[in-house]
Amino acid sequence: MSSTEARKGEPLPRRISRWLAWLAGAIILFGCAVPITIDVAARYFLNRGLVESFEISGFALAACIGLGLGYTVTTKAHIRVDFLIARLPFPLRAACDLIAAFALAIVAAALAWFALGMVTKSWELDARSMSLLRIPLVIPQGLWWIGLFWFACMAALAPALAILRLARGDRAGFEAAIGVADLGAEVEEAARAAEGKR
């Protein structure tokens, strides 16, 4: 099965998370790399910068971090120290996985809630950046909040789906939702992705 065929069958939340991750990559490319390249070239040839690359790239970096977080939840790409958990019997391992998933959901919801407060305040005050560009702060903060909101949605959805699968006796489904990533499965998935690109 090619990677395109696999994507057609993927659930909508994961597809949206992938689109937001692609948007984050585009923001890094066009919001960080391009302005910095222009500024470096201008400083070399003209002895002065042309764009506020430092400010633009800072806003772009914050936005792309937020937009990429949901994808890390759906692909279980967050960093986990699991050398002890992997050796526990399934009931204890499942309890630890659920505690970790709920903790992540709580943190993600708190981040989205407080970020929304900041975006709202920036909107009310018509806050702008201190540079010559005078960028309305609601634009980069809004992109950042969209990513954090989606991150909170995905972080809340993951343990809910895991509990439903566990209630149905679907142990493999539970492991796929929030369990520890199996190294062998990761190697097989990477091999399938490489095969699909050929």
mmCIF file of C-alpha atoms in Angstrom:
data_model
loop_
_atom_site.group_PDB
_atom_site.id
_atom_site.type_symbol
_atom_site.label_atom_id
_atom_site.label_comp_id
_atom_site.label_asym_id
_atom_site.label_seq_id
_atom_site.Cartn_x
_atom_site.Cartn_y
_atom_site.Cartn_z
ATOM 1 C CA MET A 1 0.000 0.000 0.000
ATOM 2 C CA SER A 2 1.409 3.401 -0.971
ATOM 3 C CA SER A 3 1.585 6.301 1.464
ATOM 4 C CA THR A 4 -1.094 8.138 -0.582
ATOM 5 C CA GLU A 5 -3.490 5.188 -0.238
ATOM 6 C CA ALA A 6 -2.772 4.993 3.488
ATOM 7 C CA ARG A 7 -3.561 8.701 3.885
ATOM 8 C CA LYS A 8 -6.953 8.285 2.183
ATOM 9 C CA GLY A 9 -8.031 5.913 4.943
ATOM 10 C CA GLU A 10 -6.672 7.937 7.858
ATOM 11 C CA PRO A 11 -9.129 9.499 10.325
ATOM 12 C CA LEU A 12 -10.099 13.152 9.854
ATOM 13 C CA PRO A 13 -8.451 14.403 13.088
ATOM 14 C CA ARG A 14 -5.112 12.928 12.040
ATOM 15 C CA ARG A 15 -5.482 14.365 8.531
ATOM 16 C CA ILE A 16 -6.192 17.853 9.934
ATOM 17 C CA SER A 17 -3.196 17.480 12.259
ATOM 18 C CA ARG A 18 -1.007 16.594 9.267
ATOM 19 C CA TRP A 19 -2.272 19.624 7.323
ATOM 20 C CA LEU A 20 -1.475 21.886 10.274
ATOM 21 C CA ALA A 21 1.990 20.322 10.507
ATOM 22 C CA TRP A 22 2.526 21.055 6.802
ATOM 23 C CA LEU A 23 1.380 24.635 7.424
ATOM 24 C CA ALA A 24 3.916 24.821 10.266
ATOM 25 C CA GLY A 25 6.629 23.676 7.849
ATOM 26 C CA ALA A 26 5.597 26.318 5.320
ATOM 27 C CA ILE A 27 5.694 28.966 8.054
ATOM 28 C CA ILE A 28 9.221 27.888 9.019
ATOM 29 C CA LEU A 29 10.304 28.067 5.382
ATOM 30 C CA PHE A 30 8.646 31.340 4.398
ATOM 31 C CA GLY A 31 8.429 32.995 7.815
ATOM 32 C CA CYS A 32 11.942 32.178 9.023
ATOM 33 C CA ALA A 33 14.258 30.997 6.255
ATOM 34 C CA VAL A 34 13.249 33.460 3.535
ATOM 35 C CA PRO A 35 13.317 36.677 5.643
ATOM 36 C CA ILE A 36 16.587 35.689 7.311
ATOM 37 C CA THR A 37 18.159 34.905 3.911
ATOM 38 C CA ILE A 38 17.005 38.272 2.544
ATOM 39 C CA ASP A 39 18.365 40.083 5.601
ATOM 40 C CA VAL A 40 21.741 38.301 5.471
ATOM 41 C CA ALA A 41 22.133 39.025 1.750
ATOM 42 C CA ALA A 42 21.077 42.654 2.231
ATOM 43 C CA ARG A 43 23.533 43.148 5.075
ATOM 44 C CA TYR A 44 26.313 41.660 2.975
ATOM 45 C CA PHE A 45 25.610 43.620 -0.220
ATOM 46 C CA LEU A 46 23.939 46.792 1.104
ATOM 47 C CA ASN A 47 25.341 46.975 4.645
ATOM 48 C CA ARG A 48 21.821 47.160 6.097
ATOM 49 C CA GLY A 49 18.856 44.865 6.657
ATOM 50 C CA LEU A 50 15.749 45.096 4.492
ATOM 51 C CA VAL A 51 13.240 43.211 6.612
ATOM 52 C CA GLU A 52 12.739 42.726 10.328
ATOM 53 C CA SER A 53 13.788 39.100 10.048
ATOM 54 C CA PHE A 54 14.393 38.673 13.777
ATOM 55 C CA GLU A 55 10.840 39.689 14.654
ATOM 56 C CA ILE A 56 9.176 37.850 11.779
ATOM 57 C CA SER A 57 11.088 34.633 12.444
ATOM 58 C CA GLY A 58 10.273 34.821 16.169
ATOM 59 C CA PHE A 59 6.554 35.072 15.431
ATOM 60 C CA ALA A 60 6.817 32.337 12.803
ATOM 61 C CA LEU A 61 8.615 29.992 15.179
ATOM 62 C CA ALA A 62 5.972 30.443 17.891
ATOM 63 C CA ALA A 63 3.158 29.843 15.386
ATOM 64 C CA CYS A 64 4.728 26.724 13.883
ATOM 65 C CA ILE A 65 5.380 25.177 17.297
ATOM 66 C CA GLY A 66 1.715 25.522 18.168
ATOM 67 C CA LEU A 67 0.556 24.206 14.801
ATOM 68 C CA GLY A 68 2.802 21.133 14.980
ATOM 69 C CA LEU A 69 1.825 19.949 18.456
ATOM 70 C CA GLY A 70 -1.423 18.233 17.401
ATOM 71 C CA TYR A 71 0.464 16.098 14.895
ATOM 72 C CA THR A 72 2.902 14.954 17.558
ATOM 73 C CA VAL A 73 -0.061 13.670 19.584
ATOM 74 C CA THR A 74 -1.632 11.774 16.680
ATOM 75 C CA THR A 75 1.688 10.187 15.716
ATOM 76 C CA LYS A 76 2.882 9.640 19.322
ATOM 77 C CA ALA A 77 6.021 11.636 18.550
ATOM 78 C CA HIS A 78 6.305 13.269 21.968
ATOM 79 C CA ILE A 79 9.402 12.301 23.888
ATOM 80 C CA ARG A 80 8.682 9.573 26.447
ATOM 81 C CA VAL A 81 11.010 7.895 28.877
ATOM 82 C CA ASP A 82 9.487 4.438 28.735
ATOM 83 C CA PHE A 83 12.228 1.943 29.516
ATOM 84 C CA LEU A 84 10.507 1.006 32.811
ATOM 85 C CA ILE A 85 6.901 1.196 31.606
ATOM 86 C CA ALA A 86 7.564 -1.132 28.671
ATOM 87 C CA ARG A 87 8.489 -3.910 31.129
ATOM 88 C CA LEU A 88 5.345 -3.615 33.277
ATOM 89 C CA PRO A 89 2.397 -6.000 32.927
ATOM 90 C CA PHE A 90 -0.361 -4.644 30.676
ATOM 91 C CA PRO A 91 -2.798 -3.454 33.405
ATOM 92 C CA LEU A 92 -0.106 -1.334 35.103
ATOM 93 C CA ARG A 93 1.254 -0.125 31.786
ATOM 94 C CA ALA A 94 -2.254 0.859 30.634
ATOM 95 C CA ALA A 95 -2.836 2.768 33.887
ATOM 96 C CA CYS A 96 0.451 4.653 33.462
ATOM 97 C CA ASP A 97 -0.346 5.406 29.815
ATOM 98 C CA LEU A 98 -3.770 6.764 30.783
ATOM 99 C CA ILE A 99 -2.320 8.937 33.571
ATOM 100 C CA ALA A 100 0.255 10.343 31.128
ATOM 101 C CA ALA A 101 -2.404 10.946 28.446
ATOM 102 C CA PHE A 102 -4.727 12.726 30.883
ATOM 103 C CA ALA A 103 -1.848 14.837 32.231
ATOM 104 C CA LEU A 104 -0.973 15.869 28.668
ATOM 105 C CA ALA A 105 -4.630 16.732 27.969
ATOM 106 C CA ILE A 106 -4.826 18.907 31.102
ATOM 107 C CA VAL A 107 -1.615 20.762 30.257
ATOM 108 C CA ALA A 108 -2.733 21.245 26.624
ATOM 109 C CA ALA A 109 -6.142 22.576 27.722
ATOM 110 C CA ALA A 110 -4.474 24.994 30.163
ATOM 111 C CA LEU A 111 -2.105 26.249 27.452
ATOM 112 C CA ALA A 112 -4.984 26.800 25.010
ATOM 113 C CA TRP A 113 -7.108 28.551 27.657
ATOM 114 C CA PHE A 114 -4.425 31.001 28.761
ATOM 115 C CA ALA A 115 -3.310 31.619 25.160
ATOM 116 C CA LEU A 116 -6.907 32.508 24.276
ATOM 117 C CA GLY A 117 -6.877 35.078 27.088
ATOM 118 C CA MET A 118 -3.728 36.630 25.653
ATOM 119 C CA VAL A 119 -5.128 36.734 22.101
ATOM 120 C CA THR A 120 -8.357 38.313 23.351
ATOM 121 C CA LYS A 121 -6.447 40.962 25.287
ATOM 122 C CA SER A 122 -4.271 41.762 22.254
ATOM 123 C CA TRP A 123 -7.432 42.129 20.148
ATOM 124 C CA GLU A 124 -9.066 44.443 22.698
ATOM 125 C CA LEU A 125 -5.978 46.633 23.059
ATOM 126 C CA ASP A 126 -5.080 46.549 19.346
ATOM 127 C CA ALA A 127 -1.597 45.560 20.548
ATOM 128 C CA ARG A 128 1.155 45.834 17.973
ATOM 129 C CA SER A 129 4.798 44.848 17.848
ATOM 130 C CA MET A 130 7.378 47.403 18.950
ATOM 131 C CA SER A 131 9.290 47.312 15.649
ATOM 132 C CA LEU A 132 8.880 49.475 12.556
ATOM 133 C CA LEU A 133 6.532 46.851 11.104
ATOM 134 C CA ARG A 134 3.927 47.405 13.865
ATOM 135 C CA ILE A 135 2.468 43.925 13.264
ATOM 136 C CA PRO A 136 -0.880 43.410 15.054
ATOM 137 C CA LEU A 137 -0.006 40.838 17.704
ATOM 138 C CA VAL A 138 -3.339 39.118 17.274
ATOM 139 C CA ILE A 139 -2.078 37.639 13.947
ATOM 140 C CA PRO A 140 0.910 35.596 15.241
ATOM 141 C CA GLN A 141 -0.799 34.952 18.574
ATOM 142 C CA GLY A 142 -3.947 33.814 16.757
ATOM 143 C CA LEU A 143 -1.992 31.302 14.666
ATOM 144 C CA TRP A 144 -0.260 30.122 17.826
ATOM 145 C CA TRP A 145 -3.621 29.733 19.601
ATOM 146 C CA ILE A 146 -5.155 27.767 16.697
ATOM 147 C CA GLY A 147 -2.327 25.259 17.031
ATOM 148 C CA LEU A 148 -2.662 25.082 20.822
ATOM 149 C CA PHE A 149 -6.437 24.654 20.569
ATOM 150 C CA TRP A 150 -6.025 21.757 18.120
ATOM 151 C CA PHE A 151 -3.316 20.305 20.346
ATOM 152 C CA ALA A 152 -5.760 20.385 23.281
ATOM 153 C CA CYS A 153 -8.460 18.711 21.160
ATOM 154 C CA MET A 154 -6.114 15.916 20.062
ATOM 155 C CA ALA A 155 -4.695 15.491 23.577
ATOM 156 C CA ALA A 156 -8.236 15.093 24.956
ATOM 157 C CA LEU A 157 -9.349 12.802 22.132
ATOM 158 C CA ALA A 158 -6.446 10.360 22.541
ATOM 159 C CA PRO A 159 -7.293 9.069 26.066
ATOM 160 C CA ALA A 160 -11.027 9.089 25.269
ATOM 161 C CA LEU A 161 -10.471 6.823 22.252
ATOM 162 C CA ALA A 162 -8.068 4.669 24.248
ATOM 163 C CA ILE A 163 -10.658 4.117 27.006
ATOM 164 C CA LEU A 164 -13.331 3.202 24.424
ATOM 165 C CA ARG A 165 -10.992 0.687 22.804
ATOM 166 C CA LEU A 166 -10.034 -0.755 26.175
ATOM 167 C CA ALA A 167 -13.724 -1.107 27.110
ATOM 168 C CA ARG A 168 -14.267 -3.101 23.902
ATOM 169 C CA GLY A 169 -11.317 -5.342 24.738
ATOM 170 C CA ASP A 170 -9.253 -3.947 21.857
ATOM 171 C CA ARG A 171 -5.826 -4.055 23.484
ATOM 172 C CA ALA A 172 -3.991 -3.412 20.211
ATOM 173 C CA GLY A 173 -6.211 -0.387 19.557
ATOM 174 C CA PHE A 174 -5.456 0.957 23.030
ATOM 175 C CA GLU A 175 -1.718 0.532 22.445
ATOM 176 C CA ALA A 176 -2.039 2.239 19.050
ATOM 177 C CA ALA A 177 -3.871 5.209 20.613
ATOM 178 C CA ILE A 178 -1.665 6.006 23.624
ATOM 179 C CA GLY A 179 0.601 3.076 24.318
ATOM 180 C CA VAL A 180 4.371 3.006 24.143
ATOM 181 C CA ALA A 181 5.578 3.006 20.556
ATOM 182 C CA ASP A 182 7.068 -0.370 19.677
ATOM 183 C CA LEU A 183 10.528 -0.022 18.144
ATOM 184 C CA GLY A 184 9.904 -2.876 15.736
ATOM 185 C CA ALA A 185 6.632 -1.296 14.578
ATOM 186 C CA GLU A 186 8.374 2.046 14.070
ATOM 187 C CA VAL A 187 11.055 0.385 11.917
ATOM 188 C CA GLU A 188 8.378 -1.414 9.851
ATOM 189 C CA GLU A 189 6.420 1.843 9.381
ATOM 190 C CA ALA A 190 9.570 3.670 8.247
ATOM 191 C CA ALA A 191 10.305 0.846 5.804
ATOM 192 C CA ARG A 192 6.739 1.034 4.402
ATOM 193 C CA ALA A 193 7.042 4.829 4.019
ATOM 194 C CA ALA A 194 10.365 4.425 2.174
ATOM 195 C CA GLU A 195 8.814 1.733 -0.037
ATOM 196 C CA GLY A 196 5.875 4.033 -0.855
ATOM 197 C CA LYS A 197 8.232 6.807 -1.996
ATOM 198 C CA ARG A 198 9.892 4.583 -4.613
#
